[in-house]
Each structure stands twice: as C-alpha cells, then as structure tokens.
PDB file of C-alpha atoms and ligand atoms in Angstrom:
ATOM      1  CA  UNK A   1      11.434  12.918 -14.889  1.00 70.00           C
ATOM      2  CA  UNK A   2      11.805  12.688 -11.400  1.00 87.00           C
ATOM      3  CA  UNK A   3      10.027   9.823  -9.557  1.00 97.00           C
ATOM      4  CA  UNK A   4       8.266  10.214  -6.211  1.00 98.00           C
ATOM      5  CA  UNK A   5       7.080   7.852  -4.049  1.00 98.00           C
ATOM      6  CA  UNK A   6       3.863   8.506  -1.537  1.00 98.00           C
ATOM      7  CA  UNK A   7       3.088   5.809   1.187  1.00 98.00           C
ATOM      8  CA  UNK A   8       0.080   6.156   3.424  1.00 97.00           C
ATOM      9  CA  UNK A   9      -1.571   3.759   5.746  1.00 96.00           C
ATOM     10  CA  UNK A  10      -5.789   3.452   6.307  1.00 96.00           C
ATOM     11  CA  UNK A  11      -8.122   1.217   7.711  1.00 96.00           C
ATOM     12  CA  UNK A  12     -10.608  -0.417   5.913  1.00 97.00           C
ATOM     13  CA  UNK A  13     -14.380   0.418   6.377  1.00 97.00           C
ATOM     14  CA  UNK A  14     -15.296  -3.430   5.963  1.00 93.00           C
ATOM     15  CA  UNK A  15     -13.298  -6.631   6.107  1.00 90.00           C
ATOM     16  CA  UNK A  16     -11.845  -6.969   2.762  1.00 95.00           C
ATOM     17  CA  UNK A  17     -12.642 -10.543   1.050  1.00 95.00           C
ATOM     18  CA  UNK A  18     -10.252 -11.696  -1.344  1.00 95.00           C
ATOM     19  CA  UNK A  19     -13.152 -10.951  -4.258  1.00 96.00           C
ATOM     20  CA  UNK A  20     -13.464  -7.185  -2.616  1.00 96.00           C
ATOM     21  CA  UNK A  21      -9.759  -7.107  -2.929  1.00 97.00           C
ATOM     22  CA  UNK A  22      -9.187  -8.667  -6.469  1.00 96.00           C
ATOM     23  CA  UNK A  23     -11.889  -6.180  -7.777  1.00 97.00           C
ATOM     24  CA  UNK A  24     -10.033  -3.024  -6.333  1.00 97.00           C
ATOM     25  CA  UNK A  25      -6.925  -4.107  -7.895  1.00 97.00           C
ATOM     26  CA  UNK A  26      -8.210  -4.715 -11.515  1.00 97.00           C
ATOM     27  CA  UNK A  27      -9.370  -1.321 -11.693  1.00 97.00           C
ATOM     28  CA  UNK A  28      -6.372   0.069  -9.927  1.00 98.00           C
ATOM     29  CA  UNK A  29      -3.884  -1.807 -12.308  1.00 98.00           C
ATOM     30  CA  UNK A  30      -5.427  -0.511 -15.477  1.00 97.00           C
ATOM     31  CA  UNK A  31      -5.455   3.006 -14.245  1.00 97.00           C
ATOM     32  CA  UNK A  32      -1.950   2.907 -12.656  1.00 98.00           C
ATOM     33  CA  UNK A  33      -0.789   1.180 -15.842  1.00 97.00           C
ATOM     34  CA  UNK A  34      -2.128   4.578 -18.161  1.00 97.00           C
ATOM     35  CA  UNK A  35      -0.550   6.674 -15.643  1.00 97.00           C
ATOM     36  CA  UNK A  36       2.902   4.941 -15.494  1.00 97.00           C
ATOM     37  CA  UNK A  37       2.256   4.609 -11.697  1.00 98.00           C
ATOM     38  CA  UNK A  38       3.862   1.649  -9.972  1.00 98.00           C
ATOM     39  CA  UNK A  39       3.452   0.689  -6.469  1.00 98.00           C
ATOM     40  CA  UNK A  40       2.541  -1.949  -3.653  1.00 97.00           C
ATOM     41  CA  UNK A  41      -0.407  -2.397  -1.521  1.00 98.00           C
ATOM     42  CA  UNK A  42      -0.229  -4.249   1.793  1.00 96.00           C
ATOM     43  CA  UNK A  43      -3.405  -5.583   3.614  1.00 96.00           C
ATOM     44  CA  UNK A  44      -3.772  -7.177   6.959  1.00 93.00           C
ATOM     45  CA  UNK A  45      -7.019  -7.463   9.213  1.00 90.00           C
ATOM     46  CA  UNK A  46      -8.587  -4.297   7.784  1.00 93.00           C
ATOM     47  CA  UNK A  47      -5.136  -2.483   7.827  1.00 94.00           C
ATOM     48  CA  UNK A  48      -3.953  -1.076   4.379  1.00 96.00           C
ATOM     49  CA  UNK A  49      -0.185   0.270   3.747  1.00 96.00           C
ATOM     50  CA  UNK A  50       0.475   1.428   0.045  1.00 98.00           C
ATOM     51  CA  UNK A  51       2.994   2.854  -1.932  1.00 98.00           C
ATOM     52  CA  UNK A  52       2.579   4.848  -4.842  1.00 98.00           C
ATOM     53  CA  UNK A  53       5.625   5.627  -7.294  1.00 98.00           C
ATOM     54  CA  UNK A  54       5.244   7.927 -10.262  1.00 98.00           C
ATOM     55  CA  UNK A  55       5.283  11.605 -11.273  1.00 97.00           C
ATOM     56  CA  UNK A  56       4.616  13.912  -8.406  1.00 97.00           C
ATOM     57  CA  UNK A  57       1.380  15.254  -9.769  1.00 97.00           C
ATOM     58  CA  UNK A  58       0.240  11.999 -10.741  1.00 98.00           C
ATOM     59  CA  UNK A  59       0.730  10.305  -7.344  1.00 98.00           C
ATOM     60  CA  UNK A  60      -0.895  13.200  -5.787  1.00 98.00           C
ATOM     61  CA  UNK A  61      -3.687  13.439  -7.580  1.00 98.00           C
ATOM     62  CA  UNK A  62      -4.286   9.756  -7.299  1.00 98.00           C
ATOM     63  CA  UNK A  63      -3.566   9.733  -3.521  1.00 98.00           C
ATOM     64  CA  UNK A  64      -6.539  12.399  -3.616  1.00 98.00           C
ATOM     65  CA  UNK A  65      -8.880  10.296  -5.223  1.00 98.00           C
ATOM     66  CA  UNK A  66      -7.784   7.196  -3.062  1.00 98.00           C
ATOM     67  CA  UNK A  67      -8.237   9.145   0.326  1.00 98.00           C
ATOM     68  CA  UNK A  68     -11.816  10.175  -0.639  1.00 98.00           C
ATOM     69  CA  UNK A  69     -12.544   6.264  -1.315  1.00 98.00           C
ATOM     70  CA  UNK A  70     -15.344   5.232   1.290  1.00 97.00           C
ATOM     71  CA  UNK A  71     -13.874   1.746   1.470  1.00 98.00           C
ATOM     72  CA  UNK A  72     -11.380   3.102   3.692  1.00 98.00           C
ATOM     73  CA  UNK A  73     -10.875   5.639   6.466  1.00 97.00           C
ATOM     74  CA  UNK A  74      -8.268   7.518   8.656  1.00 95.00           C
ATOM     75  CA  UNK A  75      -5.926   7.788   5.684  1.00 97.00           C
ATOM     76  CA  UNK A  76      -2.461   8.872   7.043  1.00 96.00           C
ATOM     77  CA  UNK A  77       0.298  10.275   4.796  1.00 97.00           C
ATOM     78  CA  UNK A  78       3.570   8.601   6.238  1.00 96.00           C
ATOM     79  CA  UNK A  79       5.784   9.959   3.614  1.00 96.00           C
ATOM     80  CA  UNK A  80       6.105  11.521   0.144  1.00 97.00           C
ATOM     81  CA  UNK A  81       9.953  11.961  -1.409  1.00 97.00           C
ATOM     82  CA  UNK A  82      11.801  11.823  -4.411  1.00 97.00           C
ATOM     83  CA  UNK A  83      13.540   8.377  -5.262  1.00 97.00           C
ATOM     84  CA  UNK A  84      16.395   7.824  -7.458  1.00 96.00           C
ATOM     85  CA  UNK A  85      14.623   4.534  -8.781  1.00 95.00           C
ATOM     86  CA  UNK A  86      11.385   2.776  -8.609  1.00 97.00           C
ATOM     87  CA  UNK A  87      11.082   0.100  -5.699  1.00 96.00           C
ATOM     88  CA  UNK A  88       8.197  -1.877  -7.569  1.00 96.00           C
ATOM     89  CA  UNK A  89       9.459  -1.444 -11.392  1.00 94.00           C
ATOM     90  CA  UNK A  90       7.193  -4.497 -12.161  1.00 91.00           C
ATOM     91  CA  UNK A  91       4.135  -4.025 -10.426  1.00 92.00           C
ATOM     92  CA  UNK A  92       1.346  -1.913 -11.627  1.00 95.00           C
ATOM     93  CA  UNK A  93       0.122  -2.228  -8.454  1.00 96.00           C
ATOM     94  CA  UNK A  94       1.689  -5.166  -6.370  1.00 95.00           C
ATOM     95  CA  UNK A  95      -0.425  -6.532  -3.601  1.00 96.00           C
ATOM     96  CA  UNK A  96       0.160  -8.732  -0.540  1.00 95.00           C
ATOM     97  CA  UNK A  97      -1.800  -9.957   2.264  1.00 92.00           C
ATOM     98  CA  UNK A  98      -0.198 -10.205   5.256  1.00 90.00           C
ATOM     99  CA  UNK A  99      -1.161 -13.669   6.720  1.00 86.00           C
ATOM    100  CA  UNK A 100      -0.151 -15.309   9.904  1.00 84.00           C
ATOM    101  CA  UNK A 101       2.558 -17.198   7.801  1.00 82.00           C
ATOM    102  CA  UNK A 102       4.119 -14.077   6.935  1.00 81.00           C
ATOM    103  CA  UNK A 103       3.953 -12.425  10.058  1.00 81.00           C
ATOM    104  CA  UNK A 104       6.083 -15.321  11.662  1.00 80.00           C
ATOM    105  CA  UNK A 105       8.867 -14.266   9.214  1.00 81.00           C
ATOM    106  CA  UNK A 106       9.061 -10.601   9.437  1.00 82.00           C
ATOM    107  CA  UNK A 107      11.109  -9.471  12.389  1.00 79.00           C
ATOM    108  CA  UNK A 108      10.458  -6.548  14.554  1.00 79.00           C
ATOM    109  CA  UNK A 109       6.733  -5.992  13.659  1.00 83.00           C
ATOM    110  CA  UNK A 110       4.895  -8.769  15.760  1.00 79.00           C
ATOM    111  CA  UNK A 111       3.226  -6.395  17.792  1.00 79.00           C
ATOM    112  CA  UNK A 112       1.949  -4.360  15.483  1.00 82.00           C
ATOM    113  CA  UNK A 113       0.779  -7.252  13.010  1.00 83.00           C
ATOM    114  CA  UNK A 114      -0.980  -8.691  15.780  1.00 82.00           C
ATOM    115  CA  UNK A 115      -2.986  -5.487  16.324  1.00 83.00           C
ATOM    116  CA  UNK A 116      -2.438  -3.270  13.339  1.00 83.00           C
ATOM    117  CA  UNK A 117      -3.243   0.504  13.705  1.00 85.00           C
ATOM    118  CA  UNK A 118      -2.187   3.490  11.324  1.00 84.00           C
ATOM    119  CA  UNK A 119      -0.554   5.736  13.897  1.00 85.00           C
ATOM    120  CA  UNK A 120       2.157   3.462  14.831  1.00 89.00           C
ATOM    121  CA  UNK A 121       3.741   4.260  11.398  1.00 90.00           C
ATOM    122  CA  UNK A 122       2.985   7.967  11.880  1.00 86.00           C
ATOM    123  CA  UNK A 123       6.667   8.993  13.193  1.00 87.00           C
ATOM    124  CA  UNK A 124       8.362   5.746  11.655  1.00 90.00           C
ATOM    125  CA  UNK A 125       8.743   6.209   8.024  1.00 93.00           C
ATOM    126  CA  UNK A 126      11.636   4.245   7.660  1.00 92.00           C
ATOM    127  CA  UNK A 127       9.702   1.190   9.316  1.00 91.00           C
ATOM    128  CA  UNK A 128       7.012   1.650   6.789  1.00 93.00           C
ATOM    129  CA  UNK A 129       9.492   1.484   4.225  1.00 94.00           C
ATOM    130  CA  UNK A 130      11.142  -1.660   5.397  1.00 92.00           C
ATOM    131  CA  UNK A 131       7.889  -3.408   5.671  1.00 92.00           C
ATOM    132  CA  UNK A 132       6.882  -2.609   2.073  1.00 94.00           C
ATOM    133  CA  UNK A 133      10.491  -3.718   1.129  1.00 93.00           C
ATOM    134  CA  UNK A 134       9.897  -7.086   2.724  1.00 90.00           C
ATOM    135  CA  UNK A 135       7.205  -7.771  -0.040  1.00 90.00           C
ATOM    136  CA  UNK A 136       9.029  -6.467  -3.013  1.00 89.00           C
ATOM    137  CA  UNK A 137       9.624  -9.705  -4.461  1.00 85.00           C
ATOM    138  CA  UNK A 138       6.219 -11.472  -3.821  1.00 83.00           C
ATOM    139  CA  UNK A 139       2.877 -11.328  -5.216  1.00 83.00           C
ATOM    140  CA  UNK A 140      -0.259 -12.622  -3.466  1.00 85.00           C
ATOM    141  CA  UNK A 141      -2.520 -12.242  -6.345  1.00 89.00           C
TER     142      UNK A 141
HETATM  143  C1  FMN B 201      -7.011   0.740  -0.246  1.00 90.16           C
HETATM  144  C2  FMN B 201      -7.142   1.424  -1.553  1.00 90.16           C
HETATM  145  C3  FMN B 201      -6.243   1.519  -2.608  1.00 90.16           C
HETATM  146  C4  FMN B 201      -6.495   1.966  -3.787  1.00 90.16           C
HETATM  147  N1  FMN B 201      -5.321   2.079  -4.871  1.00 90.16           N
HETATM  148  C5  FMN B 201      -5.499   2.417  -6.014  1.00 90.16           C
HETATM  149  C6  FMN B 201      -4.418   2.525  -6.986  1.00 90.16           C
HETATM  150  O1  FMN B 201      -3.237   2.053  -6.794  1.00 90.16           O
HETATM  151  N2  FMN B 201      -4.707   2.834  -8.278  1.00 90.16           N
HETATM  152  C7  FMN B 201      -6.166   3.282  -8.541  1.00 90.16           C
HETATM  153  O2  FMN B 201      -6.285   3.578  -9.648  1.00 90.16           O
HETATM  154  N3  FMN B 201      -7.147   3.330  -7.557  1.00 90.16           N
HETATM  155  C8  FMN B 201      -6.776   2.656  -6.572  1.00 90.16           C
HETATM  156  N4  FMN B 201      -7.835   2.577  -5.749  1.00 90.16           N
HETATM  157  C9  FMN B 201      -9.192   2.850  -6.011  1.00 90.16           C
HETATM  158  C10 FMN B 201      -9.579   4.381  -6.235  1.00 90.16           C
HETATM  159  O3  FMN B 201     -10.122   4.863  -4.756  1.00 90.16           O
HETATM  160  C11 FMN B 201     -10.521   4.930  -7.167  1.00 90.16           C
HETATM  161  O4  FMN B 201     -11.812   3.752  -6.793  1.00 90.16           O
HETATM  162  C12 FMN B 201     -10.202   4.496  -8.664  1.00 90.16           C
HETATM  163  O5  FMN B 201      -8.886   5.114  -9.072  1.00 90.16           O
HETATM  164  C13 FMN B 201     -11.267   4.822  -9.435  1.00 90.16           C
HETATM  165  O6  FMN B 201     -11.266   6.140  -9.501  1.00 90.16           O
HETATM  166  P1  FMN B 201     -12.186   6.775 -10.603  1.00 90.16           P
HETATM  167  O7  FMN B 201     -13.633   6.140 -10.964  1.00 90.16           O
HETATM  168  O8  FMN B 201     -12.400   8.105  -9.975  1.00 90.16           O
HETATM  169  O9  FMN B 201     -11.230   7.329 -11.996  1.00 90.16           O
HETATM  170  C14 FMN B 201      -7.765   2.161  -4.360  1.00 90.16           C
HETATM  171  C15 FMN B 201      -8.660   2.227  -3.381  1.00 90.16           C
HETATM  172  C16 FMN B 201      -8.403   1.623  -1.838  1.00 90.16           C
HETATM  173  C17 FMN B 201      -9.506   1.684  -1.249  1.00 90.16           C
END
C-alpha cells in the first residue's frame, strides 16, 4: 500500500507547556500506532510543524481531526505527496522542541526560527521537509 506524507504548520492558541505537549503526544501516539501512522511534530514558541505518514485516507482523516483541534489555529497544509519510504519509521509521533540551542545549529532558518510564522513555509515545501529532516534522529520526549 502506498505511503503518503502530509506536512502542515499551525500556531498554538496558548503557550504549550511540556505537560501540555506530553499529554497531547501520549494520546496522539496511541492513536497513531493503531492507524500505523508515523511522523514528527516540531514546536517552537507557539509554532507547530507536523509530518504525518501513512495510508492516504488515514492521514487525511487524521489531518481533518487535527485541523479542528482548538489547541491551535491557522492550520496551513504545506504539502501532501506519496513517498517511497517513511522518513520517521521509528516514531509513532516523534517530537522535538526547537530550543535556542538547536536554533544555533540549524543553518538557514535563523530569521524564521527567531520569529516563526506559518506562511513562511507556504511556498517553501522543500525547506519544511529539510527542517523536519534535521530532527529525524532526535527525540525531545
Ligand atoms: C499540533 C497537534 C498535533 C496533533 N497530532 C496528533 C497526532 O499525530 N495523532 C493524533 O491522533 N492526534 C493528534 N492531535 C490531537 C487530535 O487533534 C485529537 O485531539 C486526537 O486525535 C483525539 O481525537 P478523537 O478523540 O476525535 O479520536 C494533535 C493535536 C494538535 C493540536
């Protein structure tokens, strides 16, 4: 069955504490596991970017649910495409908080990461993909 990847960005409706993020991830990981969905969620200063990988119907239905979640707004689809293999096969939903330390090590995103806005990525799908890729082998919690 073909695997697809969907990437979106959004803004949190309130500052998300580690506890808020952990609660969100616990439920997300259980549900993703049952749907064979993998991916990565990035968070910085109220900004989210998420990759969802799985069967097209499953990631589209989950994206509908996520897009209506009141914990965030301005949900913007960046891309949706078939992929040969999963980029995050080990994560039912990986998570990384882009803290100041990681900003210093990521080339080319300094301005954006110091003032993240969703529309930065609107016509920059490959940059979104590259940013997610940077966190492929790390897990914040
Ligand atoms: C930024 C963000 C990312 C989320 N990611 C996921 C996810 O990967 N998987 C998931 O099941 N729910 C995720 N959720 C939570 C869903 O919006 C929803 O609350 C959850 O799927 C439970 O939905 P249900 O009770 O209708 O099944 C996310 C929510 C937010 C705000």
